Amino acid sequence: MSKIEPRTLSGFMELMPNEQVLFNYVKEQITSTYEQYGFYPLDTPVIEDGAVLLAKAGGETEKQIYRAYHNNPVDENLVLRFDLTVPLAKYVAKNYNSLSFPFRRYQVGKVYRGERPQKGRFREFYQCDIDIIGDGALSIINDAEIPSIIYSIFKKLGFHAFKIQINNRKILSGLLFGLNIEESRHSDVLHILDKIKKIGPEKTKDELLSFIDSKAVNLILNLVSSQESTDNKIAYLKSLSVDNELYNLGTTEIEEVVRCIRLFGVPDEYFEIDFSIVRGLDYYTGTVYETFITGHEEIGSVCSGGRYENLAGYYTDKKLPGVGISIGLTRLFDKLKDIFETKKNTVDDVLIVSADSCYESCLTIAASARSVGLNAEVYVEDARLKSKLKRASKLGIPFVIIIGEDERKSAKVILKDMFKNEQYTLELQSALEKIKNNKKI
Amino acid sequence: MSKIEPRTLSGFMELMPNEQVLFNYVKEQITSTYEQYGFYPLDTPVIEDGAVLLAKAGGETEKQIYRAYHNNPVDENLVLRFDLTVPLAKYVAKNYNSLSFPFRRYQVGKVYRGERPQKGRFREFYQCDIDIIGDGALSIINDAEIPSIIYSIFKKLGFHAFKIQINNRKILSGLLFGLNIEESRHSDVLHILDKIKKIGPEKTKDELLSFIDSKAVNLILNLVSSQESTDNKIAYLKSLSVDNELYNLGTTEIEEVVRCIRLFGVPDEYFEIDFSIVRGLDYYTGTVYETFITGHEEIGSVCSGGRYENLAGYYTDKKLPGVGISIGLTRLFDKLKDIFETKKNTVDDVLIVSADSCYESCLTIAASARSVGLNAEVYVEDARLKSKLKRASKLGIPFVIIIGEDERKSAKVILKDMFKNEQYTLELQSALEKIKNNKKI
């Protein structure tokens, strides 16, 4: 029979078993932190009604949509989700009367985008989102909690140096009003500032000068390029005494956010104010976040988000302000898997093998190992002892318990430490204890 | 602005937050058991190349396929996975040279089938699969390990009575050869026997008599209807002294499987031999399994699978025998969520609230709670104390820590036990200790 080549589509991540263990470990650090902060899991369908999910989409988003059908592509308007925010909006609007607000949810799931295939671009990728949704109003303290969650996660993942950059969209918007810059040009200014790290301050200045007077340009550039301390940046904001309500609200908010971030226990070296951060022009209205791993800034922000006025305006009249972040796990893993401090890449704590072909005692030993909380495999295939030990090496299993005739007679086991390449003859309980203690370290 | 109704497609499960917590708890019991037995996680794409995934499909399967496209449904041959077995076959064939055999993998993921919409039928549902794949050969002991895994899972989920039914396809096939029944009619016999529980022994007998002589029919029906003990059933198999190699091999195998199931520690009341179990005619070749929850037999088998000769014949010349099972989690949860013994349905261990509007101490208390391993939410919205407590009730949070002016002065906290409706004034550490101890129970 002719064979079909077993391919996996490009742009779709599929990991080897040891990598998958590490991936799941990283995912687990993220979700357990979300739960520590009292977020509830949500799992929405991958397929949704296009009429619902694309209510808001347009332009670039719409072009990237994957569509699905069962019988007929023309009659069925089914789409694969392209993010976890629109499904959240649908869910909250749909279940408004049953939910307790603020609604704190996390969702970790795959989303689909028809990206052009190129290295490091994924068409199927995990997003790990949290959002806090208020009913009508939502305290600014929530905006300060988010960075403390980001801090906890990246610390847990073993990153020693990273920076959470914070801004408040109201500040720049208010400043532009305060400087009497025509409202129709505001988005142009923000677009230009959004690129400042890419094109540099000189080019930014030139572009701004084409439609704003130099005094205003200098003021804006002074602000967004400031290298001062967090507190000095806030003091500077206040010193400008801009006569605009939005500006003053933004200033008050960022000051309160910084005060509370510190109360949440985030050390100053892990966050900073960066007035150049804009992010999605239409969506965020207050605090915004980006996160950069020190020394790996080239991969871009690994965790971003912000505050929005209204989550679900397309579905409901209820005003639902929120704040949230997203971690693009697939890309993060792809780029940084080699530098995660942890090297967890095996499921098994112990492999149990027979020195001969007598498996009975192996099965009961495995049951004992599992009953004390260890993950254990019994090697039951016919093979030489050497091949059995090779399996442990290949899978990275730290210990092997070996049973032969002598051990069965003496009611002991041989415990082989694969990393130290040492072996001991012990009673079973002592061997299991040793494996357990090793696991705790 | 006119609003779009926020709908979710029928046949797609979307749970409320407390249900989702329970669902995730059940999922976690399954995956942690799989890991206890040394299975490695696998996560294959939801979308695959149709030319690869549908290599083997046909008939009913093909009709249920969901297809996907990005630009053009005609040019793109993309399909959503309809099970986790074909992706496994592709994966093992693709990575044959890198994997360590026996390859033990688990996969928990959503699959898609265009089922006719009706209550209890899902178009998107979770399968939780394990398979053990051998390279050329695979010990029969693996067939005995599978029921011990099923036993562990359903025990953990709080089911007190359930039955794992075991058969070996070789027995009946061999018997039919031994009885000199034409090979072309074997599948007819198996089809008829597969329905015996539905149509009853009388009707089964009538159907068989239409093409087999009565002596043979009686022998077959005696076997498949036997109500004897496991050991008597095996003794009966041997006593028949059928002159057929396949029959004798099946008999030897099921005897060895039963012997090892007991070594794995599965009590006799949790498994039985049922010679009428056939399952998927083309696929399984040896041991087969079904699992029924006592008192809920009407929902069908909640965990099924078996032994197959060759996993990936469409993709590779390598012979890859395997054994595996699948739990249909979405359906299981839908049918049985009310009877899971555990009532885990909340993420938070404690809600921390301010009796006034002073949140500083709440934030530091939350940090302390999290540092000792508790999940904690701070209620930071403006609301009366009554509303804050109501949130704890609604979400099922067992404890509330309340801080007011008195507590701040005395460096104590009020701990409210929501289930007992009692409250105590304590030092923070004692309060956290109390919450932790409660969690352990």
Coordinates of C-alpha atoms in Angstrom, one line a residue, chain B:
Chain B
M1 CA -26.9 51.2 18.1
S2 CA -28.8 48.0 17.4
K3 CA -27.4 45.1 19.4
I4 CA -26.4 41.7 18.2
E5 CA -27.8 38.8 20.3
P6 CA -24.9 37.2 22.1
R7 CA -25.6 33.5 21.2
T8 CA -23.5 30.3 21.5
L9 CA -24.0 27.6 18.9
S10 CA -26.0 24.6 19.9
G11 CA -24.0 21.5 20.5
F12 CA -21.1 23.5 21.9
M13 CA -20.8 23.4 25.7
E14 CA -20.2 26.6 27.5
L15 CA -20.4 26.5 31.3
M16 CA -21.0 29.0 34.1
P17 CA -18.0 29.8 36.2
N18 CA -18.7 27.5 39.1
E19 CA -19.5 24.6 36.7
Q20 CA -16.3 25.3 34.8
V21 CA -14.3 24.9 38.1
L22 CA -15.9 21.5 38.6
F23 CA -15.3 20.5 35.0
N24 CA -11.6 21.5 35.3
Y25 CA -11.4 19.6 38.6
V26 CA -12.7 16.4 36.8
K27 CA -10.3 17.0 33.9
E28 CA -7.4 17.4 36.4
Q29 CA -8.2 14.1 38.1
I30 CA -8.0 12.4 34.7
T31 CA -4.8 14.0 33.6
S32 CA -3.0 13.6 36.9
T33 CA -3.9 9.9 36.9
Y34 CA -2.6 9.6 33.4
E35 CA 0.7 11.2 34.6
Q36 CA 0.8 9.0 37.7
Y37 CA 1.0 6.1 35.3
G38 CA 3.8 7.7 33.3
F39 CA 2.0 9.0 30.2
Y40 CA 3.4 12.0 28.5
P41 CA 1.3 14.9 27.3
L42 CA 0.7 15.5 23.6
D43 CA -1.0 18.5 22.0
T44 CA -1.6 18.2 18.3
P45 CA -3.2 21.0 16.2
V46 CA -7.0 21.2 15.9
I47 CA -6.6 21.9 12.2
E48 CA -4.8 19.4 10.0
D49 CA -4.3 18.8 6.3
G50 CA -7.3 16.8 5.1
A51 CA -5.0 14.7 2.8
V52 CA -3.3 13.4 6.0
L53 CA -6.1 13.3 8.5
L54 CA -8.6 11.6 6.2
A55 CA -6.2 9.0 4.9
K56 CA -8.2 6.3 6.6
A57 CA -11.6 7.9 7.1
G58 CA -14.7 7.1 5.1
G59 CA -18.4 6.6 5.4
E60 CA -19.9 7.9 8.5
T61 CA -16.7 9.6 9.8
E62 CA -16.2 11.6 6.6
K63 CA -19.8 12.8 6.7
Q64 CA -19.2 14.3 10.2
I65 CA -16.1 16.2 9.3
Y66 CA -15.8 19.9 10.0
R67 CA -13.7 21.6 7.4
A68 CA -11.8 24.9 7.7
Y69 CA -10.5 27.5 5.3
H70 CA -8.8 30.9 5.4
N71 CA -9.2 32.3 1.9
N72 CA -11.0 29.8 -0.2
P73 CA -12.9 26.6 0.7
V74 CA -12.2 25.0 -2.6
D75 CA -8.4 25.3 -2.7
E76 CA -7.7 24.5 1.0
N77 CA -8.1 21.0 2.2
L78 CA -8.2 21.7 5.9
V79 CA -10.1 19.7 8.5
L80 CA -10.8 19.9 12.2
R81 CA -9.7 16.8 14.0
F82 CA -12.6 14.4 14.7
D83 CA -10.7 12.2 17.2
L84 CA -7.3 12.1 18.9
T85 CA -6.2 8.7 17.5
V86 CA -5.5 9.7 13.8
P87 CA -3.4 12.7 15.0
L88 CA -1.5 10.3 17.2
A89 CA -0.9 7.9 14.3
K90 CA 0.4 10.8 12.2
Y91 CA 2.6 12.0 15.1
V92 CA 4.1 8.6 15.8
A93 CA 4.8 7.9 12.2
K94 CA 6.3 11.4 11.7
N95 CA 8.5 11.2 14.8
Y96 CA 9.2 7.5 14.8
N97 CA 13.0 8.0 14.9
S98 CA 12.9 10.4 17.8
L99 CA 10.5 8.7 20.1
S100 CA 11.3 6.2 22.9
F101 CA 9.1 3.1 22.6
P102 CA 6.8 2.0 24.1
F103 CA 5.5 5.5 23.5
R104 CA 3.0 6.3 26.3
R105 CA 1.0 9.5 25.6
Y106 CA -2.1 11.1 26.9
Q107 CA -4.0 13.8 25.1
V108 CA -6.9 15.8 26.4
G109 CA -8.4 18.0 23.8
K110 CA -11.5 19.1 21.9
V111 CA -12.6 17.2 18.8
Y112 CA -15.3 18.2 16.2
R113 CA -18.1 16.2 14.7
G114 CA -21.1 17.4 12.7
E115 CA -23.6 15.5 14.8
R116 CA -27.3 16.1 14.3
P117 CA -28.2 18.7 17.0
Q118 CA -30.1 17.1 19.8
K119 CA -30.0 17.2 23.6
G120 CA -26.9 15.6 24.9
R121 CA -25.1 15.5 21.6
F122 CA -22.1 17.7 21.2
R123 CA -20.4 19.0 18.1
E124 CA -17.4 20.1 20.0
F125 CA -16.3 17.8 22.9
Y126 CA -13.3 16.8 25.0
Q127 CA -11.7 13.5 24.6
C128 CA -9.2 12.3 27.2
D129 CA -7.1 9.6 25.6
I130 CA -4.2 7.4 26.5
D131 CA -2.4 5.0 24.2
I132 CA 0.7 2.9 24.6
I133 CA 2.4 2.3 21.3
G134 CA 5.0 -0.5 20.8
D135 CA 7.7 -0.7 18.2
G136 CA 6.9 -4.0 16.5
A137 CA 5.6 -5.7 19.7
L138 CA 3.8 -4.7 22.9
S139 CA 3.5 -6.8 26.0
I140 CA 0.1 -8.0 27.1
I141 CA 0.7 -6.6 30.5
N142 CA -0.1 -3.2 29.0
D143 CA -3.6 -4.5 28.4
A144 CA -4.0 -5.2 32.1
E145 CA -2.6 -1.8 33.1
I146 CA -5.4 0.0 31.3
P147 CA -8.2 -1.2 33.6
S148 CA -6.2 -0.2 36.6
I149 CA -6.0 3.3 35.2
I150 CA -9.7 3.4 34.6
Y151 CA -10.3 2.1 38.1
S152 CA -8.1 4.8 39.6
I153 CA -9.8 7.6 37.7
F154 CA -13.4 6.7 38.5
K155 CA -12.5 6.1 42.1
K156 CA -10.9 9.5 42.3
L157 CA -14.0 11.1 40.7
G158 CA -16.1 9.7 43.6
F159 CA -17.9 6.9 41.8
H160 CA -18.5 4.0 44.3
A161 CA -19.8 1.4 41.9
F162 CA -18.9 0.9 38.3
K163 CA -17.9 -2.0 36.1
I164 CA -15.0 -2.3 33.6
Q165 CA -16.1 -4.9 31.1
I166 CA -13.3 -6.7 29.3
N167 CA -13.3 -9.0 26.3
N168 CA -10.8 -10.2 23.8
R169 CA -11.8 -10.1 20.1
K170 CA -9.7 -13.1 19.3
I171 CA -12.0 -15.4 21.3
L172 CA -15.1 -14.9 19.3
S173 CA -13.3 -14.7 16.0
G174 CA -11.4 -17.9 16.8
L175 CA -14.6 -19.6 17.9
L176 CA -16.3 -18.7 14.6
F177 CA -13.4 -20.2 12.7
G178 CA -13.4 -23.2 15.0
L179 CA -17.1 -23.7 14.3
N180 CA -16.4 -23.6 10.6
I181 CA -18.6 -20.6 10.0
E182 CA -17.7 -19.0 6.6
E183 CA -15.3 -16.1 7.1
S184 CA -17.5 -13.9 5.0
R185 CA -20.3 -14.2 7.6
H186 CA -18.1 -13.4 10.6
S187 CA -18.7 -9.7 10.6
D188 CA -22.5 -10.4 10.4
V189 CA -22.3 -12.5 13.5
L190 CA -20.3 -9.8 15.3
H191 CA -22.7 -7.1 14.2
I192 CA -25.7 -9.1 15.6
L193 CA -23.9 -9.9 18.9
D194 CA -22.9 -6.3 19.3
K195 CA -26.7 -5.5 19.6
I196 CA -27.5 -8.3 22.1
K197 CA -28.0 -5.9 25.1
K198 CA -30.4 -3.8 23.0
I199 CA -32.4 -6.5 21.2
G200 CA -32.2 -9.3 23.8
P201 CA -31.0 -13.0 23.5
E202 CA -34.2 -14.3 21.8
K203 CA -34.1 -11.9 18.9
T204 CA -30.3 -12.4 18.6
K205 CA -30.8 -16.2 18.5
D206 CA -33.4 -15.8 15.7
E207 CA -31.1 -13.6 13.6
L208 CA -28.2 -16.0 14.0
L209 CA -30.3 -19.1 13.2
S210 CA -31.0 -17.6 9.8
F211 CA -27.5 -18.6 8.7
I212 CA -25.8 -20.7 11.4
D213 CA -26.9 -24.1 12.7
S214 CA -28.5 -24.3 16.1
K215 CA -25.7 -26.2 17.8
A216 CA -23.2 -23.4 16.9
V217 CA -25.7 -20.7 17.9
N218 CA -26.3 -22.3 21.3
L219 CA -22.6 -22.5 21.9
I220 CA -22.1 -18.8 20.9
L221 CA -25.1 -17.6 23.0
N222 CA -24.1 -19.6 26.0
L223 CA -20.7 -17.9 25.9
V224 CA -21.8 -14.3 25.4
S225 CA -24.7 -14.6 27.9
S226 CA -22.7 -16.3 30.6
Q227 CA -23.4 -14.8 34.1
E228 CA -20.6 -16.8 35.8
S229 CA -17.7 -15.4 37.8
T230 CA -14.6 -14.2 35.9
D231 CA -12.6 -17.3 36.8
N232 CA -15.4 -19.6 35.8
K233 CA -15.8 -17.8 32.5
I234 CA -12.1 -18.4 31.8
A235 CA -12.4 -22.1 32.9
Y236 CA -15.4 -22.4 30.5
L237 CA -13.4 -21.0 27.6
K238 CA -10.7 -23.6 28.2
S239 CA -13.3 -26.4 28.6
L240 CA -14.7 -25.8 25.2
S241 CA -11.4 -27.1 23.7
V242 CA -12.0 -25.3 20.4
D243 CA -9.4 -26.3 17.8
N244 CA -8.3 -22.9 16.7
E245 CA -5.1 -21.0 17.3
L246 CA -6.7 -17.6 17.4
Y247 CA -9.2 -18.8 20.0
N248 CA -6.5 -20.3 22.1
L249 CA -4.4 -17.2 21.9
G250 CA -7.4 -15.1 22.9
T251 CA -8.0 -17.4 25.8
T252 CA -4.4 -17.2 27.0
E253 CA -4.4 -13.5 26.6
I254 CA -7.6 -12.8 28.6
E255 CA -6.4 -15.1 31.4
E256 CA -3.1 -13.3 31.6
V257 CA -4.9 -9.9 31.5
V258 CA -7.2 -10.9 34.4
R259 CA -4.2 -12.2 36.4
C260 CA -2.4 -8.9 36.0
I261 CA -5.4 -6.7 36.5
R262 CA -5.5 -8.3 40.0
L263 CA -1.8 -7.7 40.5
F264 CA -2.4 -4.0 39.6
G265 CA -4.8 -4.0 42.5
V266 CA -8.2 -3.7 40.9
P267 CA -10.8 -5.4 43.1
D268 CA -12.9 -8.1 41.4
E269 CA -16.1 -6.2 41.9
Y270 CA -14.9 -3.5 39.5
F271 CA -14.3 -5.6 36.4
E272 CA -15.8 -8.5 34.6
I273 CA -15.4 -10.4 31.4
D274 CA -18.2 -9.8 28.9
F275 CA -17.8 -11.9 25.7
S276 CA -20.5 -9.9 23.9
I277 CA -18.3 -6.7 23.7
V278 CA -17.2 -6.2 20.2
R279 CA -16.5 -2.4 19.6
G280 CA -15.4 -0.9 16.2
L281 CA -15.2 -3.9 13.9
D282 CA -12.2 -2.9 11.9
Y283 CA -10.0 -1.5 14.4
Y284 CA -9.6 -3.6 17.6
T285 CA -7.9 -7.0 17.4
G286 CA -7.4 -8.2 21.0
T287 CA -8.5 -6.9 24.4
V288 CA -11.4 -4.5 24.4
Y289 CA -12.9 -2.4 27.2
E290 CA -16.1 -0.7 28.1
T291 CA -17.0 1.0 31.4
F292 CA -20.4 1.5 32.9
I293 CA -21.4 3.5 36.0
T294 CA -23.7 1.3 38.1
G295 CA -27.2 2.8 38.1
H296 CA -26.4 4.9 35.1
E297 CA -25.9 2.2 32.4
E298 CA -28.4 4.1 30.2
I299 CA -25.7 6.7 29.3
G300 CA -23.6 4.0 27.8
S301 CA -19.9 3.3 28.2
V302 CA -18.0 6.2 29.8
C303 CA -14.6 4.9 29.0
S304 CA -13.8 2.5 26.1
G305 CA -11.0 1.3 24.0
G306 CA -8.8 -1.7 23.2
R307 CA -5.8 -3.3 21.6
Y308 CA -5.0 -2.8 17.9
E309 CA -2.5 -4.4 15.7
N310 CA -1.2 -1.4 13.9
L311 CA -1.6 2.2 14.6
A312 CA -0.3 4.0 11.6
G313 CA -0.4 1.7 8.6
Y314 CA -1.5 4.5 6.3
Y315 CA 1.6 6.5 7.1
T316 CA 4.4 4.0 7.6
D317 CA 5.6 0.5 7.0
K318 CA 6.6 0.2 10.7
K319 CA 4.4 -2.1 12.6
L320 CA 3.1 -0.2 15.6
P321 CA 0.7 -2.2 17.8
G322 CA -1.0 -0.3 20.6
V323 CA -3.6 -0.3 23.3
G324 CA -5.6 2.7 24.5
I325 CA -8.8 4.2 25.9
S326 CA -10.8 7.3 25.6
I327 CA -13.0 9.1 28.0
G328 CA -15.7 11.4 26.5
L329 CA -15.4 14.1 29.1
T330 CA -17.9 16.6 27.8
R331 CA -20.7 14.0 27.7
L332 CA -19.6 12.4 31.0
F333 CA -19.8 15.8 32.6
D334 CA -23.0 16.8 31.0
K335 CA -24.7 13.6 32.2
L336 CA -23.1 13.1 35.6
K337 CA -22.1 16.4 37.0
D338 CA -24.7 16.3 39.7
I339 CA -23.4 13.1 41.1
F340 CA -19.7 13.8 41.3
E341 CA -19.0 13.4 45.0
T342 CA -16.7 16.4 45.2
K343 CA -18.4 19.8 45.2
K344 CA -15.3 21.8 44.3
N345 CA -16.8 24.7 42.4
T346 CA -14.9 27.7 43.6
V347 CA -11.4 29.0 42.9
D348 CA -11.0 31.3 45.9
D349 CA -10.1 30.1 49.3
V350 CA -10.8 33.5 50.8
L351 CA -12.3 36.8 49.9
I352 CA -10.7 39.8 51.6
V353 CA -12.9 42.8 52.2
S354 CA -12.6 46.2 53.8
A355 CA -15.4 47.1 56.2
D356 CA -14.9 50.7 55.1
S357 CA -13.1 52.0 52.0
C358 CA -9.6 51.6 53.1
Y359 CA -7.9 48.9 51.0
E360 CA -4.2 49.2 51.8
S361 CA -4.2 46.5 54.5
C362 CA -6.4 44.2 52.3
L363 CA -3.8 44.2 49.6
T364 CA -1.0 43.2 51.9
I365 CA -3.2 40.6 53.5
A366 CA -3.9 39.1 50.1
A367 CA -0.2 39.0 49.4
S368 CA 0.3 37.1 52.7
A369 CA -2.5 34.7 51.8
R370 CA -1.1 33.9 48.4
S371 CA 2.4 33.4 49.8
V372 CA 1.1 30.6 52.0
G373 CA -0.5 28.9 49.0
L374 CA -4.1 30.3 49.2
N375 CA -6.1 31.6 46.3
A376 CA -7.4 35.1 47.4
E377 CA -9.5 37.9 45.9
V378 CA -9.6 41.4 47.3
Y379 CA -12.9 43.1 46.9
V380 CA -11.9 46.6 46.0
E381 CA -15.2 48.0 44.6
D382 CA -17.3 50.5 46.5
A383 CA -20.1 48.5 48.1
R384 CA -21.8 47.9 51.4
L385 CA -20.3 45.1 53.5
K386 CA -23.5 43.1 52.9
S387 CA -22.9 43.1 49.2
K388 CA -19.3 42.0 49.6
L389 CA -20.4 39.1 51.7
K390 CA -23.1 38.2 49.2
R391 CA -20.4 37.9 46.5
A392 CA -18.7 35.2 48.7
S393 CA -22.0 33.3 49.0
K394 CA -22.7 33.5 45.3
L395 CA -19.2 32.3 44.4
G396 CA -19.1 29.6 47.1
I397 CA -16.0 31.1 48.7
P398 CA -15.6 29.4 52.2
F399 CA -14.0 32.3 54.1
V400 CA -14.1 36.1 54.2
I401 CA -11.5 38.2 56.0
I402 CA -12.9 41.5 57.1
I403 CA -10.8 44.5 58.0
G404 CA -12.2 47.6 59.6
E405 CA -10.7 50.5 61.7
D406 CA -10.8 48.4 64.9
E407 CA -8.9 45.6 63.3
R408 CA -6.3 47.9 61.8
K409 CA -5.7 49.4 65.2
S410 CA -5.5 46.0 67.0
A411 CA -3.5 44.3 64.1
K412 CA -6.2 41.6 64.0
V413 CA -8.7 40.4 61.4
I414 CA -12.2 39.2 61.4
L415 CA -12.5 35.7 59.9
K416 CA -16.0 34.8 58.7
D417 CA -16.7 31.1 58.0
M418 CA -19.4 31.4 55.4
F419 CA -20.6 27.8 55.7
K420 CA -20.9 27.7 59.5
N421 CA -21.9 31.4 59.5
E422 CA -19.6 32.1 62.4
Q423 CA -17.0 34.7 62.8
Y424 CA -13.8 35.1 64.9
T425 CA -11.4 37.9 65.7
L426 CA -7.9 36.5 65.2
E427 CA -4.3 37.4 64.3
L428 CA -3.8 37.2 60.5
Q429 CA -1.5 34.2 60.7
S430 CA -4.0 32.2 62.7
A431 CA -6.8 33.1 60.3
L432 CA -4.7 32.0 57.3
E433 CA -3.8 28.8 59.2
K434 CA -7.5 28.1 59.8
I435 CA -8.3 28.6 56.1
K436 CA -5.4 26.3 55.1
N437 CA -6.5 23.6 57.4
N438 CA -10.0 23.7 56.1
K439 CA -8.7 23.3 52.6
K440 CA -6.9 20.1 53.4
I441 CA -10.0 18.3 54.6

